[in-house]
PDB file of C-alpha atoms and ligand atoms in Angstrom:
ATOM      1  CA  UNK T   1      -1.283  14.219 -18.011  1.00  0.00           C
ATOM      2  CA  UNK T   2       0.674  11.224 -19.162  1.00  0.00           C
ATOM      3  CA  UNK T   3       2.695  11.302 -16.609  1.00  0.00           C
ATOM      4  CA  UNK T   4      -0.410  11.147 -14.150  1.00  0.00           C
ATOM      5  CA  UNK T   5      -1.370   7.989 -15.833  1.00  0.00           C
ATOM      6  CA  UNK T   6       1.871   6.452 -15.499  1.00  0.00           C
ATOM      7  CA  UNK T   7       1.847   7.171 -12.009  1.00  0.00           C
ATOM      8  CA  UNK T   8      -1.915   5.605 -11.442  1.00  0.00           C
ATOM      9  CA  UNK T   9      -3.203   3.653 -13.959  1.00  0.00           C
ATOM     10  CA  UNK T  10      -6.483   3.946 -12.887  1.00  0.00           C
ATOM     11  CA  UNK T  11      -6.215   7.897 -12.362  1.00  0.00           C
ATOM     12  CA  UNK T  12      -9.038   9.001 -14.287  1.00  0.00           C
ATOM     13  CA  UNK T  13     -11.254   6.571 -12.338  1.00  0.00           C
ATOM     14  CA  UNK T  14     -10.092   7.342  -9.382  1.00  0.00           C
ATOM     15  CA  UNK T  15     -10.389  11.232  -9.879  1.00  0.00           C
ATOM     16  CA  UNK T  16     -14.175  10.827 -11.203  1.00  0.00           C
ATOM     17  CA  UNK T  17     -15.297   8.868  -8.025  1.00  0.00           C
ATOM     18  CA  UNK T  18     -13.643  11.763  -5.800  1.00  0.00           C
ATOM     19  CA  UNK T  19     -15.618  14.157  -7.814  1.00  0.00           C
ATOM     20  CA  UNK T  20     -18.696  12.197  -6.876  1.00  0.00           C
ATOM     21  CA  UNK T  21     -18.329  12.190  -3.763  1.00  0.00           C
ATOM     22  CA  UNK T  22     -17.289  15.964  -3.465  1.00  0.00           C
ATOM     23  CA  UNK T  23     -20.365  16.686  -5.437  1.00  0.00           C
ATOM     24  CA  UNK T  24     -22.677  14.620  -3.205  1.00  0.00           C
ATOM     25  CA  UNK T  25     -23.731  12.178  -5.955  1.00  0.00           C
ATOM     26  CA  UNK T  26     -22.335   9.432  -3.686  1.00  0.00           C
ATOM     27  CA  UNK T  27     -21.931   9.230  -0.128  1.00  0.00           C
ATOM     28  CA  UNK T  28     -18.537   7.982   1.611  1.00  0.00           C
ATOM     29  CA  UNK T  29     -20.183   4.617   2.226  1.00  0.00           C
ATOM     30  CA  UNK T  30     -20.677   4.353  -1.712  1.00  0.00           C
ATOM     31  CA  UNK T  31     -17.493   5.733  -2.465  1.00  0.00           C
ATOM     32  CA  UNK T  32     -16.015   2.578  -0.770  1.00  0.00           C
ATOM     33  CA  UNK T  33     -18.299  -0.342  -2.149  1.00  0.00           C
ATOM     34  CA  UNK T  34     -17.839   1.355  -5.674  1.00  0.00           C
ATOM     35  CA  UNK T  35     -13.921   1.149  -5.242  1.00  0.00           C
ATOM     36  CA  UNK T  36     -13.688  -1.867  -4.059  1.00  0.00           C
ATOM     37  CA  UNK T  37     -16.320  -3.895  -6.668  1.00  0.00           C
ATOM     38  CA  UNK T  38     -13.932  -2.288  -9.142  1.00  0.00           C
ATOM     39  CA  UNK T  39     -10.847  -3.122  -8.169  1.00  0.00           C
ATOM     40  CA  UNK T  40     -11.961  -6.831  -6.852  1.00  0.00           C
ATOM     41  CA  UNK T  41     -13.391  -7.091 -10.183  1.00  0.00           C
ATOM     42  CA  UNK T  42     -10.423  -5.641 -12.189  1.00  0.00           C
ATOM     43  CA  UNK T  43      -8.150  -7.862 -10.366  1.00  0.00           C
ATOM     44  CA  UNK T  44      -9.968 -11.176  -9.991  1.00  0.00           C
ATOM     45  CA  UNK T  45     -10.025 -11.097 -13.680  1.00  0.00           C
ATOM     46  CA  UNK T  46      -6.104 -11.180 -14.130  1.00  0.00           C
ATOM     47  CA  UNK T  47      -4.433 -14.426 -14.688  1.00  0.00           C
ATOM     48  CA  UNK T  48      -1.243 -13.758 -12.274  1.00  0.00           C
ATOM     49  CA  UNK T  49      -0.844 -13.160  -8.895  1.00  0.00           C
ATOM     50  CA  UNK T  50       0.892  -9.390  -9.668  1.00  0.00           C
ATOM     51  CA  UNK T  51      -1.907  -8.197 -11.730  1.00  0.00           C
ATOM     52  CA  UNK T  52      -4.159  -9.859  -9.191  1.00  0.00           C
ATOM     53  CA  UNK T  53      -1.965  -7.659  -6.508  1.00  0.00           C
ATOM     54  CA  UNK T  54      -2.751  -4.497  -8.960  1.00  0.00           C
ATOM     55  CA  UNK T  55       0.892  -4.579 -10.540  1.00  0.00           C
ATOM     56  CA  UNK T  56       0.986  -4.148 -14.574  1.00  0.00           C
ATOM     57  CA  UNK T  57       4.142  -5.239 -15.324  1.00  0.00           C
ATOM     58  CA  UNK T  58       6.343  -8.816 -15.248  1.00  0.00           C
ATOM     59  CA  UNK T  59       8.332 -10.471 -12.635  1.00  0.00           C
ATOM     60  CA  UNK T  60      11.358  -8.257 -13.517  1.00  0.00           C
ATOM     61  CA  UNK T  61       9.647  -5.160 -13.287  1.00  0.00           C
ATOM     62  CA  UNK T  62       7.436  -6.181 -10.152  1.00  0.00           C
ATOM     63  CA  UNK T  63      11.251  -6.913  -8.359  1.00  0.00           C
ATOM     64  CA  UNK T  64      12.378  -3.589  -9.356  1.00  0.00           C
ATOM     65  CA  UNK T  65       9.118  -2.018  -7.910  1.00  0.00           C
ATOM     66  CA  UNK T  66       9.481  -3.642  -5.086  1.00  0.00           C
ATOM     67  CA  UNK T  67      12.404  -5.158  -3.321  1.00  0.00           C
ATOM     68  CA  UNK T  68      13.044  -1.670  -2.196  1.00  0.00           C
ATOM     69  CA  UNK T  69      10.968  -2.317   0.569  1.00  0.00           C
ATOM     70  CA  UNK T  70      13.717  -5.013   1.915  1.00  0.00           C
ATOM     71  CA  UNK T  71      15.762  -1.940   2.784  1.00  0.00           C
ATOM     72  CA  UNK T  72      13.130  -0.953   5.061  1.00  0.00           C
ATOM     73  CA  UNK T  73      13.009  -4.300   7.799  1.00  0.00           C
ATOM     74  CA  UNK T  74      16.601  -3.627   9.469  1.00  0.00           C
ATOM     75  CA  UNK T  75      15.059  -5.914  12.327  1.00  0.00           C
ATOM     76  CA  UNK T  76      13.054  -9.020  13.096  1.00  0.00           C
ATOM     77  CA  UNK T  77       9.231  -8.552  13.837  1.00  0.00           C
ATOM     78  CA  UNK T  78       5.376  -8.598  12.606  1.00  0.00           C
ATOM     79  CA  UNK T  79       4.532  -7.435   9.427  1.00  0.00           C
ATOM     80  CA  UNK T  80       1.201  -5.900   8.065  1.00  0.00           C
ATOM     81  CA  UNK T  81       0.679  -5.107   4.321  1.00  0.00           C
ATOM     82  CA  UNK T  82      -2.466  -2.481   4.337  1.00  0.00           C
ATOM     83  CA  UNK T  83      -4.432  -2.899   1.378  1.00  0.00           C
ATOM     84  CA  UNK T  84      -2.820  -6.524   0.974  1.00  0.00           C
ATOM     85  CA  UNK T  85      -4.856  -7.875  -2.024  1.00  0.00           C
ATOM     86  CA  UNK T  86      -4.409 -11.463  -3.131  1.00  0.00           C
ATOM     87  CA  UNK T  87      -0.906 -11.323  -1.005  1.00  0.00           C
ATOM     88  CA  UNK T  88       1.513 -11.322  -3.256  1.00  0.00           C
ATOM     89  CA  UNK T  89       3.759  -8.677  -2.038  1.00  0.00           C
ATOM     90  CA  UNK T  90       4.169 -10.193   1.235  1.00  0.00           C
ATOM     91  CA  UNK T  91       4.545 -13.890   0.029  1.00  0.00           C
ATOM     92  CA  UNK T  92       7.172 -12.328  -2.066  1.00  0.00           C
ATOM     93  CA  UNK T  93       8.586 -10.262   0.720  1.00  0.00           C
ATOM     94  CA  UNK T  94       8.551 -13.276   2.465  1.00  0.00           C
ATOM     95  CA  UNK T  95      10.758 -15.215  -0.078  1.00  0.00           C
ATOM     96  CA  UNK T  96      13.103 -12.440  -0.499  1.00  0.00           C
ATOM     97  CA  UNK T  97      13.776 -12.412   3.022  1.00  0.00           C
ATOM     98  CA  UNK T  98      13.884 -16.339   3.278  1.00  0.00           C
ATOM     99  CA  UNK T  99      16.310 -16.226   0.825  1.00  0.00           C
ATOM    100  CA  UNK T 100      18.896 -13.416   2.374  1.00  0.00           C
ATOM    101  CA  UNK T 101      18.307 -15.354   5.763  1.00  0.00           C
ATOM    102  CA  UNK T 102      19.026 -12.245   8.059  1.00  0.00           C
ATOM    103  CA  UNK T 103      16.071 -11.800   9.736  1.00  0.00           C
ATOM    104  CA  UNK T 104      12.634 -13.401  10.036  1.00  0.00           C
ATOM    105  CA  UNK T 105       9.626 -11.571   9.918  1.00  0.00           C
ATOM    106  CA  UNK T 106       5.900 -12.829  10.382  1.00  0.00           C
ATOM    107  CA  UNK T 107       3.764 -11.137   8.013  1.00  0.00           C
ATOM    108  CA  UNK T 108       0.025 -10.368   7.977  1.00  0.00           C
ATOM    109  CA  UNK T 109      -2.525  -9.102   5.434  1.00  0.00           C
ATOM    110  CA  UNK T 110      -5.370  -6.230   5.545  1.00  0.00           C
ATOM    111  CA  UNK T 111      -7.876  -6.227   2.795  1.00  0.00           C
ATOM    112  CA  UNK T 112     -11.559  -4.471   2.538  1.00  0.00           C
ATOM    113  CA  UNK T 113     -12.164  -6.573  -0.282  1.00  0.00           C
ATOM    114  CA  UNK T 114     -13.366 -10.042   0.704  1.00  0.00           C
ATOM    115  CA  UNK T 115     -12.806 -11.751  -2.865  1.00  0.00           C
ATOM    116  CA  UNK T 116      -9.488 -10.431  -2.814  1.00  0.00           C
ATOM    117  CA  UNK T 117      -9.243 -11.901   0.562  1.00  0.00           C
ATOM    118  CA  UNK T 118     -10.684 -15.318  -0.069  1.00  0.00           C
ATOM    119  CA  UNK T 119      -8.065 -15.455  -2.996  1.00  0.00           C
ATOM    120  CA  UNK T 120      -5.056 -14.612  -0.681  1.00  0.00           C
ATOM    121  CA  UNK T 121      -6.125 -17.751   1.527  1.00  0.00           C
ATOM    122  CA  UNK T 122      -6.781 -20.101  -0.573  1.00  0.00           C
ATOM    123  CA  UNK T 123      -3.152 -19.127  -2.614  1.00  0.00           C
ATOM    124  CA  UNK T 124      -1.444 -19.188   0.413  1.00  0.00           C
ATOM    125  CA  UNK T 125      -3.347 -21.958   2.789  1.00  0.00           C
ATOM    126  CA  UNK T 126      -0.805 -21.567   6.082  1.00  0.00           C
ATOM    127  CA  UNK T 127      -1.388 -18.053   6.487  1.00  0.00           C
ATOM    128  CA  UNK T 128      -5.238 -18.142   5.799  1.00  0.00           C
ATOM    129  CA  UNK T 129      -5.438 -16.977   9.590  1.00  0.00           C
ATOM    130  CA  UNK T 130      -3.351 -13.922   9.269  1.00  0.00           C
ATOM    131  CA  UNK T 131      -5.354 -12.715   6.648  1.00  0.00           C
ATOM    132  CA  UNK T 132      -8.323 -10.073   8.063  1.00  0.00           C
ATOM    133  CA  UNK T 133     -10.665  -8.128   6.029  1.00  0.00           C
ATOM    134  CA  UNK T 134     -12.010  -4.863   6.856  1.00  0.00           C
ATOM    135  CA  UNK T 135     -12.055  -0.937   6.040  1.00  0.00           C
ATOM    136  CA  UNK T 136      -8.217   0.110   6.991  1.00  0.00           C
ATOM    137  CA  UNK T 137      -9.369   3.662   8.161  1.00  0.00           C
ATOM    138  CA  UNK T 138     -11.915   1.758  11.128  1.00  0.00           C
ATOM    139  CA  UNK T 139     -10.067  -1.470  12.045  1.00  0.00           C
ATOM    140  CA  UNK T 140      -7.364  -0.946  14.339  1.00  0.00           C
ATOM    141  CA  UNK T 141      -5.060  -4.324  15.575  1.00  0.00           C
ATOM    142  CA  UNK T 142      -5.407  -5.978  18.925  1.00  0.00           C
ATOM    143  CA  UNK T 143      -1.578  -6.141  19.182  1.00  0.00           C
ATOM    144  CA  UNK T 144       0.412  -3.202  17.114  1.00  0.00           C
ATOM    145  CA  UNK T 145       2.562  -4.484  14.485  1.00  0.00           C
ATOM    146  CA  UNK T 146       6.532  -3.841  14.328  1.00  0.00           C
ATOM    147  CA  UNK T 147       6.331  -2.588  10.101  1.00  0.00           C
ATOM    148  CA  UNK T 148       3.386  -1.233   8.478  1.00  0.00           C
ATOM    149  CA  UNK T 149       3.520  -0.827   5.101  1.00  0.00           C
ATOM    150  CA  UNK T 150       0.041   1.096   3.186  1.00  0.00           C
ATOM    151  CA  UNK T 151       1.215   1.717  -0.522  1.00  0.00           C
ATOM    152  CA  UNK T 152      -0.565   4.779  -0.551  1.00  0.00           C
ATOM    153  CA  UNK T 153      -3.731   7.371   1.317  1.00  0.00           C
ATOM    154  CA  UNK T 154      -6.114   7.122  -1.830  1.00  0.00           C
ATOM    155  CA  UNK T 155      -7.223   3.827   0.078  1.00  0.00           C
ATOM    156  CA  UNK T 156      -9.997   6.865   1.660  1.00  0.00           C
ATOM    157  CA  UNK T 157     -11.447  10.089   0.172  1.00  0.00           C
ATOM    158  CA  UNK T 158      -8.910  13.115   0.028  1.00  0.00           C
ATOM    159  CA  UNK T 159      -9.998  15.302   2.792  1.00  0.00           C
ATOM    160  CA  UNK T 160      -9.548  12.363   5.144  1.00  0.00           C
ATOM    161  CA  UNK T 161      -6.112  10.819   4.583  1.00  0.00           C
ATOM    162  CA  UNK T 162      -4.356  13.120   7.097  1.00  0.00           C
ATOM    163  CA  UNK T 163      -6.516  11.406   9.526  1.00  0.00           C
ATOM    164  CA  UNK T 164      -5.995   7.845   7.878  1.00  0.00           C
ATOM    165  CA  UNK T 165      -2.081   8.514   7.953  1.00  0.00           C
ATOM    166  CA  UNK T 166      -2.661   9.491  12.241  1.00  0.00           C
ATOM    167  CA  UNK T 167      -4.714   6.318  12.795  1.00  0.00           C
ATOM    168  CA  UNK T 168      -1.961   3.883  11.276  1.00  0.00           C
ATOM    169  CA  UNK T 169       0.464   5.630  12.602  1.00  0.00           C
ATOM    170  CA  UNK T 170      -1.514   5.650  16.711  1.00  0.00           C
ATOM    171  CA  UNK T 171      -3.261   2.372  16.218  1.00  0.00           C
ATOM    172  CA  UNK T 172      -1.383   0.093  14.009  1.00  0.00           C
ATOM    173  CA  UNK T 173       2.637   1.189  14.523  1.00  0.00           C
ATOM    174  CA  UNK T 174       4.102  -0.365  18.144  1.00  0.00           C
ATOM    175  CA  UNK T 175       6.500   1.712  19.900  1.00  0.00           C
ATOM    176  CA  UNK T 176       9.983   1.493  17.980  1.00  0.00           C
ATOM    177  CA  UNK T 177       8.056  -0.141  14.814  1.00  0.00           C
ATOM    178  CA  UNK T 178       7.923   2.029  11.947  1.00  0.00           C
ATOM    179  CA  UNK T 179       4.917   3.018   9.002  1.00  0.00           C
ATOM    180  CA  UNK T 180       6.132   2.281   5.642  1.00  0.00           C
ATOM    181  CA  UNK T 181       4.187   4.479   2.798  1.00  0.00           C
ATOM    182  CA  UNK T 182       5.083   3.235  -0.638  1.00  0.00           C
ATOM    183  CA  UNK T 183       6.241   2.739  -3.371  1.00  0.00           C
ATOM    184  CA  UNK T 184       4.678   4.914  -4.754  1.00  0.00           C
ATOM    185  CA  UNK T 185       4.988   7.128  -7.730  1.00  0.00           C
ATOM    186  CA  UNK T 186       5.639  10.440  -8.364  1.00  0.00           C
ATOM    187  CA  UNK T 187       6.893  13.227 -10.735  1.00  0.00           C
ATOM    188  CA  UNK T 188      10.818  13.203  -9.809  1.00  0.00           C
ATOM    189  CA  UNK T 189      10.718  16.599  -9.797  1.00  0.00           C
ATOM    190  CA  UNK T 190       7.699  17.176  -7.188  1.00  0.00           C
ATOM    191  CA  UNK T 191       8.434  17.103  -3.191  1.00  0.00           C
ATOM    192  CA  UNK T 192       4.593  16.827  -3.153  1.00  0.00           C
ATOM    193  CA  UNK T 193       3.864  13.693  -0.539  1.00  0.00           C
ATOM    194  CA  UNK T 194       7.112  14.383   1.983  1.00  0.00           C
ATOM    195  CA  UNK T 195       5.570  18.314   1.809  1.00  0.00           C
ATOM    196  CA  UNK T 196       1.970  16.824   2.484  1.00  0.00           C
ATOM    197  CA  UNK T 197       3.383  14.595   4.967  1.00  0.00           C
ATOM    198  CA  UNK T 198       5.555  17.341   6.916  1.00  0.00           C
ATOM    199  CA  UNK T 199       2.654  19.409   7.054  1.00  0.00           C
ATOM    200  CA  UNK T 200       0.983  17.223   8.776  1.00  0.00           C
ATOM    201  CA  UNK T 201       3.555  17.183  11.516  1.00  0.00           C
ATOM    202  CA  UNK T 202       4.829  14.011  10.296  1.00  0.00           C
ATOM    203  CA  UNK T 203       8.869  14.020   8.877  1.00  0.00           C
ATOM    204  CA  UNK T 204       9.827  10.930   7.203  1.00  0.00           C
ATOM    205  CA  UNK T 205      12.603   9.094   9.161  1.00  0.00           C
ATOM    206  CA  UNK T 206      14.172   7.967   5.929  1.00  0.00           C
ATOM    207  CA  UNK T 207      13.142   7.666   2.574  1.00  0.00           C
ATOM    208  CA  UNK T 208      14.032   5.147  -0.189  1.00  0.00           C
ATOM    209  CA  UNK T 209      14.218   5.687  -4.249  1.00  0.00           C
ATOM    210  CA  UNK T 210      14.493   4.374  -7.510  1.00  0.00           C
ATOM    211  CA  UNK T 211      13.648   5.748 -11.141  1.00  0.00           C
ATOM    212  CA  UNK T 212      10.426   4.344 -12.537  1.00  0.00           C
ATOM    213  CA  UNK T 213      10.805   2.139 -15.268  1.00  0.00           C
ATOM    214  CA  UNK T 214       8.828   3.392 -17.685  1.00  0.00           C
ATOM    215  CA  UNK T 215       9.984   7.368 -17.683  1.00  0.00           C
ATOM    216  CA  UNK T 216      13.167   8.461 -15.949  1.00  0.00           C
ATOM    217  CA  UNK T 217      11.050  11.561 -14.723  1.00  0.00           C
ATOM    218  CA  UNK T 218       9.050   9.350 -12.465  1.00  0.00           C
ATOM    219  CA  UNK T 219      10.373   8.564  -9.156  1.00  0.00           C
ATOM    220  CA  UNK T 220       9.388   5.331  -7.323  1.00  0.00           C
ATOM    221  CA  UNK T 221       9.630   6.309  -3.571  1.00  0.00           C
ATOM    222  CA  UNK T 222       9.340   4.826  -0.501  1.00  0.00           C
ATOM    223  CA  UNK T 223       9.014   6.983   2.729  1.00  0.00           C
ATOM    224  CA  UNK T 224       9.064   5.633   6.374  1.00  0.00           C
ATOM    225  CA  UNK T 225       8.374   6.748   9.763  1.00  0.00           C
ATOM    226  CA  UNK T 226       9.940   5.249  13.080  1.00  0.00           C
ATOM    227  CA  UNK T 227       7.780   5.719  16.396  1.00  0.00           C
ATOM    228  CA  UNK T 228       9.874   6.090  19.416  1.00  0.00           C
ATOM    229  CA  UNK T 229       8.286   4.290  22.618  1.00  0.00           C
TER     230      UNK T 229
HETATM  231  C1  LIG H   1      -2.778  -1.690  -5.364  1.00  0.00           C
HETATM  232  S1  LIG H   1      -3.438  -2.916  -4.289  1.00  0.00           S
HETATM  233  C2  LIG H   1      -1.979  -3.145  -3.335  1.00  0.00           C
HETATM  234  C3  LIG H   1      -1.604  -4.557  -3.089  1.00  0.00           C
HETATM  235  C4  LIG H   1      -0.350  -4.745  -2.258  1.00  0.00           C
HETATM  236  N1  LIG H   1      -0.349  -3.950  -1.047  1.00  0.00           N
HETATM  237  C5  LIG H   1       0.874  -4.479  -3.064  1.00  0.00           C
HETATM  238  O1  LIG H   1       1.532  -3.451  -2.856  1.00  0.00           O
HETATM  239  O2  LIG H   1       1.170  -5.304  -3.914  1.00  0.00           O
HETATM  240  C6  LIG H   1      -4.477  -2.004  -3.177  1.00  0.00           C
HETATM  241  C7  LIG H   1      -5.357  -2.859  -2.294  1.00  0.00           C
HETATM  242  O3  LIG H   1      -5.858  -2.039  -1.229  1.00  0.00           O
HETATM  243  C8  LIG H   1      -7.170  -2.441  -0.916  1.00  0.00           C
HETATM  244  N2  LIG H   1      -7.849  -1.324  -0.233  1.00  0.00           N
HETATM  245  C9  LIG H   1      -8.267  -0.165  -0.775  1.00  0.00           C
HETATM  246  N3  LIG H   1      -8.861   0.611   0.148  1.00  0.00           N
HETATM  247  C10 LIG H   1      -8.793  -0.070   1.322  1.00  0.00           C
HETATM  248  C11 LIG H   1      -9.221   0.217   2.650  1.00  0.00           C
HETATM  249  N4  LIG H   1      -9.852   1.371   2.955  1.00  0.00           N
HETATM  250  N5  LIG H   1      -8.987  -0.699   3.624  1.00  0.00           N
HETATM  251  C12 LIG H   1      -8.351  -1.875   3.324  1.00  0.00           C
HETATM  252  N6  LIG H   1      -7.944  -2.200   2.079  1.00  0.00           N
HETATM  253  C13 LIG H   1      -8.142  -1.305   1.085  1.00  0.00           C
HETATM  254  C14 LIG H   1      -7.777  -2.796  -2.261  1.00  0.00           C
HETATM  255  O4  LIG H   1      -8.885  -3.665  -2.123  1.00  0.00           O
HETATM  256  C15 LIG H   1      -6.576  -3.423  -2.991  1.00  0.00           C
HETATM  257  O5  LIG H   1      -6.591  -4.808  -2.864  1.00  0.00           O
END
């Protein structure tokens, strides 16, 4: 169980509002405005912009959680970060890549939260129009984006993230762009998400990993998924 809590903080949580839902205490439409006044709240009361992104940990440890994902753009193109928060991973993305100077990429945000939202423009004022808010599973993109990256499919209740997973993948992914799931963590000894995900009908082009920092038998992983046009 320890384990589970190093691998989502906010497991118990989490696993109490699927039971409410599975029960029928709440209905889907609940289920949402309960997540999201929780997490808005949780993270408009942090005093950084990684704990107001949902990461625990310091700059060192958010770099080693994420700069995996630079192994992921191989190409110039549009970016969207699913689930984007204050936008912190892509500003940072955004000065990794700056930095490297390979290739430029023009990111954009997704949020359902519309605090979280408002923060993200008013921290970073020249993107405020790239920001949208809006339920990931119902919006889909006027023009399809080259990467899209959704950290994880608890962003909508378990029986319907096979279907979430589809409608990124149809709606948000342009031909030859590719659907980035991750990081996320997971017992280094479980094949659980690229089983879930094959299942599906859906084998991960490549996949990208790094030990967890806090227990060596937690995985960090990033999987990704090219569409061919
Ligand atoms: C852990 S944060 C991830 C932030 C950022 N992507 C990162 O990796 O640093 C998850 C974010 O997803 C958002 N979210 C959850 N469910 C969503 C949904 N159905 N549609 C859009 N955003 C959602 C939450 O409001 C929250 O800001």
């Amino acid at each position: 169980m320890e384990i589970k809590r190093i691998i989502d903080r906010a497991y118990d949580f989490e696993e109490e509002q699927q039971q409410a839902l599975d029960e029928g205490r709440i209905t889907e439409e609940e289920w949402y405005e309960i997540k999201t006044a929780h997490f808005t709240e949780h993270y408009l009361s942090a005093d950084n912009p990684r704990a107001q992104s949902g990461h625990g940990g310091d700059e060192q440890h958010y770099f080693h959680n994420h700069f995996m994902l630079m192994d992921t753009m191989t190409k110039s193109g549009t970016f969207i970060d699913v689930g984007c928060a204050n936008g912190h991973l892509i500003e940072s993305l955004h000065q990794w890549i700056t930095a490297l100077n390979r290739i430029q990429i023009d990111f954009y945000g997704l949020d359902i939260s519309e605090g979280l939202i408002e923060l993200a423009r008013k921290r970073l004022p020249d993107w405020k129009d790239k920001f949208t808010i809006g339920n990931a599973f119902g919006w889909a993109p006027e023009k399809k984006f080259d990467y899209v990256c959704v950290k994880e499919l608890a962003y909508v209740p378990r029986n319907k993230r096979k279907a979430f997973f589809e409608h990124l993948y149809l709606h948000y992914v342009a031909d030859q762009g590719r659907l980035i799931l991750g990081p996320c963590s997971e017992e280094k000894a479980s094949r659980e998400t690229e089983d879930q995900l094959i299942s599906w009908g859906y084998t991960p082009s490549g996949y990208i990993e790094r030990s967890h920092n806090r227990s060596v038998h937690v995985a960090r992983r990033v999987f990704y998924f090219d569409k061919k046009g």
